mmCIF file of C-alpha atoms in Angstrom:
data_model
loop_
_atom_site.group_PDB
_atom_site.id
_atom_site.type_symbol
_atom_site.label_atom_id
_atom_site.label_comp_id
_atom_site.label_asym_id
_atom_site.label_seq_id
_atom_site.Cartn_x
_atom_site.Cartn_y
_atom_site.Cartn_z
ATOM 1 C CA UNK A 1 -0.036 -0.097 0.046
ATOM 2 C CA UNK A 2 1.203 3.479 -0.797
ATOM 3 C CA UNK A 3 1.999 5.492 2.450
ATOM 4 C CA UNK A 4 -0.638 8.360 2.605
ATOM 5 C CA UNK A 5 2.017 10.991 2.866
ATOM 6 C CA UNK A 6 3.798 9.702 -0.257
ATOM 7 C CA UNK A 7 0.529 9.717 -2.123
ATOM 8 C CA UNK A 8 -0.312 13.153 -1.059
ATOM 9 C CA UNK A 9 2.996 14.496 -2.218
ATOM 10 C CA UNK A 10 2.410 12.853 -5.560
ATOM 11 C CA UNK A 11 -1.100 14.151 -6.037
ATOM 12 C CA UNK A 12 0.094 17.556 -5.105
ATOM 13 C CA UNK A 13 2.713 17.313 -7.892
ATOM 14 C CA UNK A 14 0.176 16.076 -10.362
ATOM 15 C CA UNK A 15 -2.239 18.780 -9.470
ATOM 16 C CA UNK A 16 0.321 21.713 -9.662
ATOM 17 C CA UNK A 17 1.932 20.279 -12.746
ATOM 18 C CA UNK A 18 -1.250 19.924 -14.717
ATOM 19 C CA UNK A 19 -2.427 23.318 -13.542
ATOM 20 C CA UNK A 20 0.838 25.028 -14.622
ATOM 21 C CA UNK A 21 0.737 23.136 -17.931
ATOM 22 C CA UNK A 22 -2.646 24.527 -18.720
ATOM 23 C CA UNK A 23 -1.544 28.077 -17.658
ATOM 24 C CA UNK A 24 1.270 27.800 -20.085
ATOM 25 C CA UNK A 25 -1.102 26.631 -22.802
ATOM 26 C CA UNK A 26 -3.837 28.990 -22.194
ATOM 27 C CA UNK A 27 -1.648 32.062 -21.154
ATOM 28 C CA UNK A 28 0.506 31.730 -24.173
ATOM 29 C CA UNK A 29 -2.559 31.422 -26.295
ATOM 30 C CA UNK A 30 -3.903 34.692 -24.849
ATOM 31 C CA UNK A 31 -0.684 36.425 -25.350
ATOM 32 C CA UNK A 32 -0.236 35.202 -28.891
ATOM 33 C CA UNK A 33 -3.822 36.323 -29.801
ATOM 34 C CA UNK A 34 -3.115 39.844 -28.503
ATOM 35 C CA UNK A 35 0.542 40.181 -29.898
ATOM 36 C CA UNK A 36 -0.368 38.756 -33.308
ATOM 37 C CA UNK A 37 -4.156 39.526 -33.797
ATOM 38 C CA UNK A 38 -3.950 39.234 -37.591
ATOM 39 C CA UNK A 39 -1.695 36.108 -38.018
ATOM 40 C CA UNK A 40 -3.108 32.856 -36.908
ATOM 41 C CA UNK A 41 0.023 30.991 -38.052
ATOM 42 C CA UNK A 42 2.199 33.208 -35.848
ATOM 43 C CA UNK A 43 -0.195 32.726 -32.978
ATOM 44 C CA UNK A 44 0.177 29.069 -33.362
ATOM 45 C CA UNK A 45 3.922 29.214 -33.480
ATOM 46 C CA UNK A 46 4.058 31.326 -30.344
ATOM 47 C CA UNK A 47 1.560 29.025 -28.481
ATOM 48 C CA UNK A 48 3.428 25.790 -29.562
ATOM 49 C CA UNK A 49 6.817 27.179 -28.583
ATOM 50 C CA UNK A 50 5.717 28.170 -25.109
ATOM 51 C CA UNK A 51 4.011 24.827 -24.657
ATOM 52 C CA UNK A 52 7.102 22.816 -25.836
ATOM 53 C CA UNK A 53 9.394 24.730 -23.479
ATOM 54 C CA UNK A 54 7.000 24.858 -20.522
ATOM 55 C CA UNK A 55 6.134 21.111 -20.718
ATOM 56 C CA UNK A 56 9.752 20.268 -20.708
ATOM 57 C CA UNK A 57 10.513 22.277 -17.652
ATOM 58 C CA UNK A 58 7.399 20.873 -15.736
ATOM 59 C CA UNK A 59 8.353 17.248 -16.391
ATOM 60 C CA UNK A 60 11.754 18.089 -14.971
ATOM 61 C CA UNK A 61 10.275 19.787 -11.989
ATOM 62 C CA UNK A 62 7.696 17.328 -11.063
ATOM 63 C CA UNK A 63 8.950 14.020 -12.562
ATOM 64 C CA UNK A 64 10.977 12.906 -9.591
ATOM 65 C CA UNK A 65 7.964 13.242 -7.251
ATOM 66 C CA UNK A 66 5.103 11.737 -9.298
ATOM 67 C CA UNK A 67 6.415 10.782 -12.548
ATOM 68 C CA UNK A 68 4.916 13.887 -14.095
ATOM 69 C CA UNK A 69 2.048 12.090 -15.871
ATOM 70 C CA UNK A 70 -0.045 15.273 -16.056
ATOM 71 C CA UNK A 71 -2.448 13.273 -18.151
ATOM 72 C CA UNK A 72 -5.183 10.857 -17.324
ATOM 73 C CA UNK A 73 -4.560 8.688 -20.438
ATOM 74 C CA UNK A 74 -0.925 8.193 -19.298
ATOM 75 C CA UNK A 75 -1.893 7.307 -15.785
ATOM 76 C CA UNK A 76 -4.511 4.838 -17.128
ATOM 77 C CA UNK A 77 -1.988 3.231 -19.424
ATOM 78 C CA UNK A 78 0.617 3.044 -16.553
ATOM 79 C CA UNK A 79 -1.971 1.196 -14.372
ATOM 80 C CA UNK A 80 -3.008 -1.088 -17.263
ATOM 81 C CA UNK A 81 0.486 -2.049 -18.415
ATOM 82 C CA UNK A 82 1.906 -2.481 -14.861
ATOM 83 C CA UNK A 83 -1.055 -4.201 -13.271
ATOM 84 C CA UNK A 84 0.397 -7.764 -13.557
ATOM 85 C CA UNK A 85 3.874 -6.855 -12.485
ATOM 86 C CA UNK A 86 2.705 -4.358 -9.960
ATOM 87 C CA UNK A 87 5.197 -1.801 -11.178
ATOM 88 C CA UNK A 88 2.836 0.874 -12.139
ATOM 89 C CA UNK A 89 0.080 2.825 -10.382
ATOM 90 C CA UNK A 90 -2.652 0.962 -8.602
ATOM 91 C CA UNK A 91 -6.135 1.467 -9.820
ATOM 92 C CA UNK A 92 -7.064 3.661 -6.867
ATOM 93 C CA UNK A 93 -3.797 5.785 -7.381
ATOM 94 C CA UNK A 94 -4.485 6.258 -11.087
ATOM 95 C CA UNK A 95 -8.060 7.394 -10.259
ATOM 96 C CA UNK A 96 -6.635 9.777 -7.677
ATOM 97 C CA UNK A 97 -4.174 11.109 -10.259
ATOM 98 C CA UNK A 98 -6.977 11.703 -12.760
ATOM 99 C CA UNK A 99 -8.884 13.732 -10.191
ATOM 100 C CA UNK A 100 -5.932 15.781 -9.248
ATOM 101 C CA UNK A 101 -5.135 16.296 -12.851
ATOM 102 C CA UNK A 102 -8.553 17.540 -13.815
ATOM 103 C CA UNK A 103 -8.845 19.762 -10.821
ATOM 104 C CA UNK A 104 -5.438 21.281 -11.668
ATOM 105 C CA UNK A 105 -6.334 21.895 -15.301
ATOM 106 C CA UNK A 106 -9.373 23.921 -14.413
ATOM 107 C CA UNK A 107 -7.359 25.909 -11.927
ATOM 108 C CA UNK A 108 -4.614 26.502 -14.297
ATOM 109 C CA UNK A 109 -6.942 27.868 -16.879
ATOM 110 C CA UNK A 110 -8.510 30.259 -14.344
ATOM 111 C CA UNK A 111 -4.949 31.266 -13.360
ATOM 112 C CA UNK A 112 -4.098 32.284 -16.775
ATOM 113 C CA UNK A 113 -7.402 34.240 -17.077
ATOM 114 C CA UNK A 114 -6.718 36.103 -13.950
ATOM 115 C CA UNK A 115 -3.269 37.198 -15.174
ATOM 116 C CA UNK A 116 -4.685 38.384 -18.497
ATOM 117 C CA UNK A 117 -7.853 39.845 -16.978
ATOM 118 C CA UNK A 118 -10.026 37.501 -18.911
ATOM 119 C CA UNK A 119 -13.468 37.064 -17.136
ATOM 120 C CA UNK A 120 -13.500 33.841 -15.085
ATOM 121 C CA UNK A 121 -17.163 33.001 -15.844
ATOM 122 C CA UNK A 122 -16.614 32.802 -19.656
ATOM 123 C CA UNK A 123 -16.544 29.386 -21.352
ATOM 124 C CA UNK A 124 -14.937 28.890 -24.641
ATOM 125 C CA UNK A 125 -17.202 29.122 -27.799
ATOM 126 C CA UNK A 126 -14.400 27.726 -30.056
ATOM 127 C CA UNK A 127 -16.066 24.648 -31.734
ATOM 128 C CA UNK A 128 -13.610 21.755 -32.596
ATOM 129 C CA UNK A 129 -15.920 19.283 -33.969
ATOM 130 C CA UNK A 130 -15.306 17.019 -37.002
ATOM 131 C CA UNK A 131 -14.139 13.524 -37.779
ATOM 132 C CA UNK A 132 -10.778 14.894 -38.999
ATOM 133 C CA UNK A 133 -10.082 16.507 -35.657
ATOM 134 C CA UNK A 134 -11.066 13.351 -33.785
ATOM 135 C CA UNK A 135 -8.727 11.408 -35.883
ATOM 136 C CA UNK A 136 -5.926 13.855 -35.159
ATOM 137 C CA UNK A 137 -6.529 13.327 -31.409
ATOM 138 C CA UNK A 138 -6.337 9.600 -31.777
ATOM 139 C CA UNK A 139 -2.917 10.063 -33.636
ATOM 140 C CA UNK A 140 -1.654 12.639 -31.161
ATOM 141 C CA UNK A 141 -2.477 10.745 -28.166
ATOM 142 C CA UNK A 142 -1.200 7.413 -29.431
ATOM 143 C CA UNK A 143 2.058 8.868 -30.398
ATOM 144 C CA UNK A 144 2.492 10.544 -26.999
ATOM 145 C CA UNK A 145 1.727 7.485 -24.933
ATOM 146 C CA UNK A 146 3.857 5.169 -27.118
ATOM 147 C CA UNK A 147 6.740 7.544 -26.841
ATOM 148 C CA UNK A 148 6.502 7.794 -23.010
ATOM 149 C CA UNK A 149 6.333 3.879 -22.599
ATOM 150 C CA UNK A 150 9.041 3.230 -25.312
ATOM 151 C CA UNK A 151 11.536 5.564 -23.433
ATOM 152 C CA UNK A 152 10.791 3.910 -20.157
ATOM 153 C CA UNK A 153 11.092 0.416 -21.372
ATOM 154 C CA UNK A 154 14.419 1.084 -23.035
ATOM 155 C CA UNK A 155 15.959 2.817 -19.985
ATOM 156 C CA UNK A 156 15.846 6.259 -21.570
ATOM 157 C CA UNK A 157 13.157 7.795 -19.203
ATOM 158 C CA UNK A 158 15.321 10.717 -18.326
ATOM 159 C CA UNK A 159 15.082 11.830 -21.973
ATOM 160 C CA UNK A 160 11.338 12.096 -21.431
ATOM 161 C CA UNK A 161 11.214 15.840 -20.627
ATOM 162 C CA UNK A 162 12.773 17.025 -23.913
ATOM 163 C CA UNK A 163 11.339 14.301 -25.989
ATOM 164 C CA UNK A 164 7.769 14.786 -24.748
ATOM 165 C CA UNK A 165 8.054 18.464 -25.018
ATOM 166 C CA UNK A 166 9.393 18.190 -28.562
ATOM 167 C CA UNK A 167 6.663 15.715 -29.674
ATOM 168 C CA UNK A 168 3.861 17.930 -28.350
ATOM 169 C CA UNK A 169 5.441 21.002 -29.956
ATOM 170 C CA UNK A 170 5.682 19.192 -33.350
ATOM 171 C CA UNK A 171 2.174 17.701 -33.008
ATOM 172 C CA UNK A 172 0.741 21.277 -32.695
ATOM 173 C CA UNK A 173 1.643 21.506 -36.381
ATOM 174 C CA UNK A 174 1.206 18.035 -37.919
ATOM 175 C CA UNK A 175 -2.189 17.394 -36.397
ATOM 176 C CA UNK A 176 -5.302 19.281 -37.469
ATOM 177 C CA UNK A 177 -6.517 19.433 -33.883
ATOM 178 C CA UNK A 178 -3.286 21.069 -32.575
ATOM 179 C CA UNK A 179 -2.689 17.999 -30.398
ATOM 180 C CA UNK A 180 -4.631 18.425 -27.062
ATOM 181 C CA UNK A 181 -3.787 14.633 -26.498
ATOM 182 C CA UNK A 182 -4.924 14.926 -22.829
ATOM 183 C CA UNK A 183 -8.396 14.734 -21.296
ATOM 184 C CA UNK A 184 -7.570 17.058 -18.291
ATOM 185 C CA UNK A 185 -6.071 19.722 -20.520
ATOM 186 C CA UNK A 186 -9.148 19.386 -22.791
ATOM 187 C CA UNK A 187 -11.345 20.009 -19.821
ATOM 188 C CA UNK A 188 -9.225 22.958 -18.525
ATOM 189 C CA UNK A 189 -9.289 24.704 -21.904
ATOM 190 C CA UNK A 190 -13.147 24.921 -21.801
ATOM 191 C CA UNK A 191 -12.648 27.639 -19.118
ATOM 192 C CA UNK A 192 -11.182 30.241 -21.402
ATOM 193 C CA UNK A 193 -12.787 31.845 -24.389
ATOM 194 C CA UNK A 194 -9.522 32.605 -26.190
ATOM 195 C CA UNK A 195 -7.240 31.199 -28.873
ATOM 196 C CA UNK A 196 -6.429 27.982 -26.906
ATOM 197 C CA UNK A 197 -10.076 27.287 -25.840
ATOM 198 C CA UNK A 198 -12.461 24.500 -26.838
ATOM 199 C CA UNK A 199 -16.257 24.626 -26.552
ATOM 200 C CA UNK A 200 -17.770 22.324 -23.958
ATOM 201 C CA UNK A 201 -19.731 20.384 -26.587
ATOM 202 C CA UNK A 202 -16.476 19.517 -28.313
ATOM 203 C CA UNK A 203 -14.832 17.968 -25.249
ATOM 204 C CA UNK A 204 -16.599 14.507 -25.153
ATOM 205 C CA UNK A 205 -15.501 13.726 -28.615
ATOM 206 C CA UNK A 206 -12.022 14.795 -27.986
ATOM 207 C CA UNK A 207 -11.784 12.831 -24.705
ATOM 208 C CA UNK A 208 -13.173 9.625 -26.442
ATOM 209 C CA UNK A 209 -10.629 10.078 -29.319
ATOM 210 C CA UNK A 210 -7.841 10.459 -26.706
ATOM 211 C CA UNK A 211 -8.886 7.251 -24.784
ATOM 212 C CA UNK A 212 -8.962 5.388 -28.118
ATOM 213 C CA UNK A 213 -5.425 6.763 -28.987
ATOM 214 C CA UNK A 214 -4.288 5.570 -25.612
ATOM 215 C CA UNK A 215 -5.601 2.031 -26.192
ATOM 216 C CA UNK A 216 -3.914 2.047 -29.635
ATOM 217 C CA UNK A 217 -0.599 2.947 -28.057
ATOM 218 C CA UNK A 218 -0.970 0.274 -25.307
ATOM 219 C CA UNK A 219 -1.438 -2.428 -27.835
ATOM 220 C CA UNK A 220 1.419 -1.092 -29.938
ATOM 221 C CA UNK A 221 3.995 -0.827 -27.157
ATOM 222 C CA UNK A 222 2.924 -4.237 -25.802
ATOM 223 C CA UNK A 223 3.677 -5.754 -29.177
ATOM 224 C CA UNK A 224 6.799 -3.992 -29.813
ATOM 225 C CA UNK A 225 8.105 -4.192 -26.174
ATOM 226 C CA UNK A 226 6.760 -7.393 -24.757
ATOM 227 C CA UNK A 227 8.004 -6.625 -21.182
ATOM 228 C CA UNK A 228 6.955 -2.985 -21.124
ATOM 229 C CA UNK A 229 4.881 -3.500 -17.924
ATOM 230 C CA UNK A 230 8.134 -4.036 -16.033
ATOM 231 C CA UNK A 231 9.082 -0.366 -16.657
ATOM 232 C CA UNK A 232 5.583 1.155 -15.761
ATOM 233 C CA UNK A 233 7.081 2.422 -12.526
ATOM 234 C CA UNK A 234 9.501 4.658 -14.533
ATOM 235 C CA UNK A 235 6.653 6.683 -16.487
ATOM 236 C CA UNK A 236 6.987 9.395 -17.290
ATOM 237 C CA UNK A 237 10.169 10.151 -15.541
ATOM 238 C CA UNK A 238 11.840 7.600 -13.231
ATOM 239 C CA UNK A 239 10.955 8.329 -9.588
ATOM 240 C CA UNK A 240 13.639 9.042 -7.180
ATOM 241 C CA UNK A 241 13.490 6.135 -4.651
ATOM 242 C CA UNK A 242 14.249 7.154 -0.980
ATOM 243 C CA UNK A 243 14.174 10.881 -1.890
ATOM 244 C CA UNK A 244 11.224 12.937 -3.093
ATOM 245 C CA UNK A 245 8.844 10.046 -3.358
ATOM 246 C CA UNK A 246 9.940 8.255 -0.170
ATOM 247 C CA UNK A 247 11.399 4.730 0.128
ATOM 248 C CA UNK A 248 8.359 2.960 -1.057
ATOM 249 C CA UNK A 249 9.377 0.127 -3.441
ATOM 250 C CA UNK A 250 7.871 0.198 -6.927
ATOM 251 C CA UNK A 251 5.979 -3.027 -6.431
ATOM 252 C CA UNK A 252 3.888 -1.094 -3.869
ATOM 253 C CA UNK A 253 2.984 1.773 -6.181
#
């Protein structure tokens, strides 16, 4: 069983990490919209660059504490792949991670709104519906989850921060949906009617597509890396045993 204090630290890291991630995404989206009001391509460049750099820093900051999942799909995949070897999150911990991530995402969007004096009560009106966008979310999420677990399985987890940041930065451009790839982030972005927002009615489709993408990635990495479950405890970033995360053995996570 995970010690309560250890779990509390990890949930705090997931909440803060996801909150700051959404603050980066929404805040840079607002700034881009104001700085380059007549150039959508430049807005996307500014938004994607800030997200790439911010996500890299956040994984480095929170990874040693919680693994820096910052994404319910990653946490669910970690539980699923590690459940037999008892190396990943338990089902209860994965559920707790998801709650913390979702709460953090909403708080992060509102923090960005406060900094840019955007009304807190406004919900996004930016419609993001269409089969092509849902396909893009499947692709974006599958690539993200596959990357994370491939790095962990091959002992390159410490490269996750720059690799994940680079992948998301690139996926802003090669996917038509601009790569949300994260149910918690999708929820958080509802709470800002700005460049980075998404209308509430578009969220269920995005979340379903992201879950499908996560399932595709799980199947892919299980085929390519038959013993990937043994590395579930090192996702996204290897935890620091006996330090930030306490001395709990991985089999108890």
